[in-house]
Amino acid sequence: MDTPDADGLLAEQLLRLTRRVHRIQKRQLEKRGLGITPAQSRLLRTLAHYGSPPRMADLAERLEVVPRAVTTLVDGLEASGKVRRVPDPTNRRVIRIELTDDGRGALRELRAARRTAAEDILAPLSDDQRKVLGGLLDTLVDGMGAVEPPKRDY
């Protein structure tokens, strides 16, 4: 009989936790009635980090997805009034994406949904356990610098 692979078990636990986080966040988004998918939520959060409206190619690179995936996400967010396409002031062939007031409001709701989801997930942990988990996760995230993840196609 084979003995379980400890690293394989840890990897499976991380995957299960990731799926749980995704499910809880999705449920929180649905409760708030924002009509935003998790992928659109990620694009809005990414967009908020730019000082000036980025190009779609910049968003695709930052999100580590193919450009056509960003086009689809922007189309949906634009239809709901959360973002708008604006011309680049220096190059008329370039289109940039900016948040609207509706988009900024949605971001506030998204942050609240993420906080609620985090509270739900972390509820069983003590403050000390949360600190340890935070340190471990920082180590794992920082350790990824050498490996470039594949681009996703939503």
Coordinates of N, CA, C and O in Angstrom, one line a residue, residues 56-110:
M56 N -5.6 48.0 -22.6 CA -6.1 46.7 -22.4 C -4.9 45.7 -22.3 O -5.0 44.7 -21.6
A57 N -3.9 45.9 -23.1 CA -2.7 45.0 -23.1 C -2.1 45.1 -21.8 O -1.6 44.1 -21.3
D58 N -2.0 46.3 -21.1 CA -1.5 46.4 -19.8 C -2.3 45.5 -18.8 O -1.7 44.9 -17.9
L59 N -3.6 45.6 -18.9 CA -4.4 44.8 -18.0 C -4.2 43.3 -18.2 O -4.1 42.6 -17.3
A60 N -4.2 42.9 -19.5 CA -3.9 41.5 -19.8 C -2.6 41.0 -19.2 O -2.6 39.9 -18.6
E61 N -1.6 41.8 -19.3 CA -0.3 41.4 -18.7 C -0.4 41.3 -17.2 O 0.1 40.4 -16.6
R62 N -1.0 42.3 -16.6 CA -1.1 42.4 -15.1 C -1.9 41.2 -14.6 O -1.6 40.6 -13.6
L63 N -3.0 40.9 -15.3 CA -3.9 39.8 -14.9 C -3.4 38.4 -15.3 O -4.0 37.4 -14.9
E64 N -2.4 38.4 -16.2 CA -1.8 37.2 -16.7 C -2.8 36.4 -17.4 O -3.0 35.2 -17.2
V65 N -3.5 37.1 -18.3 CA -4.5 36.4 -19.2 C -4.2 36.9 -20.6 O -3.5 37.8 -20.9
V66 N -4.9 36.2 -21.6 CA -4.7 36.6 -23.0 C -5.5 37.9 -23.2 O -6.6 38.1 -22.6
P67 N -5.1 38.7 -24.1 CA -5.8 40.0 -24.4 C -7.3 39.8 -24.7 O -8.2 40.6 -24.2
R68 N -7.7 38.8 -25.4 CA -9.1 38.6 -25.8 C -10.0 38.4 -24.5 O -11.2 38.7 -24.5
A69 N -9.4 37.8 -23.5 CA -10.1 37.6 -22.2 C -10.4 39.0 -21.6 O -11.5 39.2 -21.0
V70 N -9.5 39.9 -21.7 CA -9.7 41.3 -21.1 C -10.8 42.0 -21.9 O -11.7 42.7 -21.4
T71 N -10.8 41.8 -23.2 CA -11.8 42.4 -24.1 C -13.2 42.0 -23.6 O -14.1 42.8 -23.5
T72 N -13.4 40.7 -23.4 CA -14.7 40.1 -23.0 C -15.1 40.7 -21.6 O -16.2 41.1 -21.4
L73 N -14.1 40.8 -20.7 CA -14.4 41.3 -19.3 C -14.8 42.8 -19.4 O -15.8 43.2 -18.8
V74 N -14.0 43.6 -20.2 CA -14.3 45.0 -20.3 C -15.7 45.2 -21.0 O -16.4 46.1 -20.6
D75 N -16.0 44.4 -22.0 CA -17.3 44.5 -22.7 C -18.4 44.4 -21.7 O -19.4 45.2 -21.7
G76 N -18.3 43.4 -20.8 CA -19.4 43.2 -19.8 C -19.4 44.3 -18.8 O -20.5 44.8 -18.4
L77 N -18.3 44.8 -18.3 CA -18.2 45.9 -17.4 C -18.7 47.2 -18.0 O -19.3 48.0 -17.3
E78 N -18.3 47.4 -19.2 CA -18.8 48.6 -19.9 C -20.3 48.6 -20.1 O -20.9 49.7 -19.9
A79 N -20.8 47.5 -20.4 CA -22.3 47.4 -20.6 C -23.1 47.7 -19.4 O -24.2 48.3 -19.4
S80 N -22.5 47.4 -18.2 CA -23.1 47.7 -16.9 C -22.7 49.0 -16.4 O -23.1 49.3 -15.2
G81 N -21.9 49.8 -17.1 CA -21.5 51.1 -16.7 C -20.4 51.2 -15.6 O -20.2 52.3 -15.0
K82 N -19.7 50.1 -15.4 CA -18.6 50.1 -14.4 C -17.3 50.7 -14.9 O -16.5 51.2 -14.2
V83 N -17.1 50.5 -16.2 CA -15.9 51.1 -16.9 C -16.2 51.7 -18.2 O -17.4 51.5 -18.7
R84 N -15.3 52.5 -18.7 CA -15.5 53.0 -20.1 C -14.2 53.0 -20.8 O -13.1 53.1 -20.2
R85 N -14.3 52.9 -22.1 CA -13.1 53.0 -23.0 C -12.9 54.5 -23.3 O -13.9 55.2 -23.6
V86 N -11.7 54.9 -23.2 CA -11.4 56.3 -23.5 C -10.2 56.4 -24.4 O -9.3 55.5 -24.3
P87 N -10.1 57.3 -25.3 CA -9.0 57.4 -26.2 C -7.7 57.9 -25.5 O -7.8 58.7 -24.5
D88 N -6.6 57.4 -25.9 CA -5.3 57.8 -25.4 C -5.1 59.2 -25.8 O -5.2 59.5 -27.0
P89 N -4.7 60.1 -24.9 CA -4.5 61.5 -25.3 C -3.3 61.7 -26.3 O -3.3 62.7 -27.0
T90 N -2.4 60.8 -26.4 CA -1.2 61.0 -27.2 C -1.2 60.1 -28.5 O -0.4 60.3 -29.3
N91 N -2.0 59.1 -28.5 CA -2.1 58.2 -29.6 C -3.5 57.7 -29.9 O -4.0 56.9 -29.1
R92 N -4.1 58.3 -30.9 CA -5.5 58.0 -31.1 C -5.8 56.6 -31.5 O -7.0 56.1 -31.4
R93 N -4.8 55.8 -31.8 CA -5.1 54.3 -32.1 C -5.2 53.5 -30.8 O -5.7 52.4 -30.8
V94 N -4.8 54.1 -29.7 CA -4.8 53.4 -28.4 C -6.1 53.7 -27.6 O -6.4 54.9 -27.5
I95 N -6.7 52.7 -27.0 CA -7.8 52.9 -26.2 C -7.4 52.5 -24.7 O -6.7 51.5 -24.5
R96 N -7.8 53.3 -23.8 CA -7.5 53.0 -22.4 C -8.8 52.7 -21.7 O -9.9 53.1 -22.2
I97 N -8.7 52.1 -20.5 CA -9.9 51.7 -19.8 C -9.9 52.5 -18.4 O -8.9 52.4 -17.7
E98 N -11.0 53.1 -18.1 CA -11.1 53.8 -16.8 C -12.3 53.4 -16.1 O -13.4 53.1 -16.7
L99 N -12.2 53.5 -14.7 CA -13.4 53.3 -13.9 C -14.4 54.4 -14.0 O -14.0 55.6 -14.1
T100 N -15.6 54.1 -13.9 CA -16.7 55.1 -13.8 C -17.0 55.3 -12.3 O -16.5 54.5 -11.4
D101 N -17.9 56.2 -12.0 CA -18.3 56.4 -10.6 C -19.0 55.1 -10.1 O -18.9 54.7 -9.0
D102 N -19.8 54.5 -11.0 CA -20.5 53.2 -10.7 C -19.4 52.1 -10.4 O -19.7 51.3 -9.5
G103 N -18.4 52.2 -11.2 CA -17.3 51.2 -11.0 C -16.6 51.4 -9.6 O -16.3 50.4 -8.9
R104 N -16.4 52.6 -9.2 CA -15.8 52.9 -7.9 C -16.8 52.4 -6.8 O -16.3 51.9 -5.8
G105 N -18.1 52.6 -7.0 CA -19.0 52.1 -6.0 C -19.0 50.6 -5.9 O -19.1 50.1 -4.8
A106 N -19.0 50.0 -7.1 CA -18.9 48.5 -7.1 C -17.6 48.0 -6.4 O -17.7 47.0 -5.7
L107 N -16.5 48.7 -6.5 CA -15.3 48.3 -5.9 C -15.5 48.4 -4.3 O -15.0 47.5 -3.6
R108 N -16.2 49.4 -3.9 CA -16.4 49.5 -2.4 C -17.2 48.2 -1.9 O -16.9 47.6 -0.9
E109 N -18.2 47.9 -2.7 CA -19.0 46.7 -2.4 C -18.2 45.4 -2.5 O -18.4 44.5 -1.7
L110 N -17.4 45.4 -3.5 CA -16.5 44.2 -3.7 C -15.6 44.0 -2.5 O -15.3 42.9 -2.0

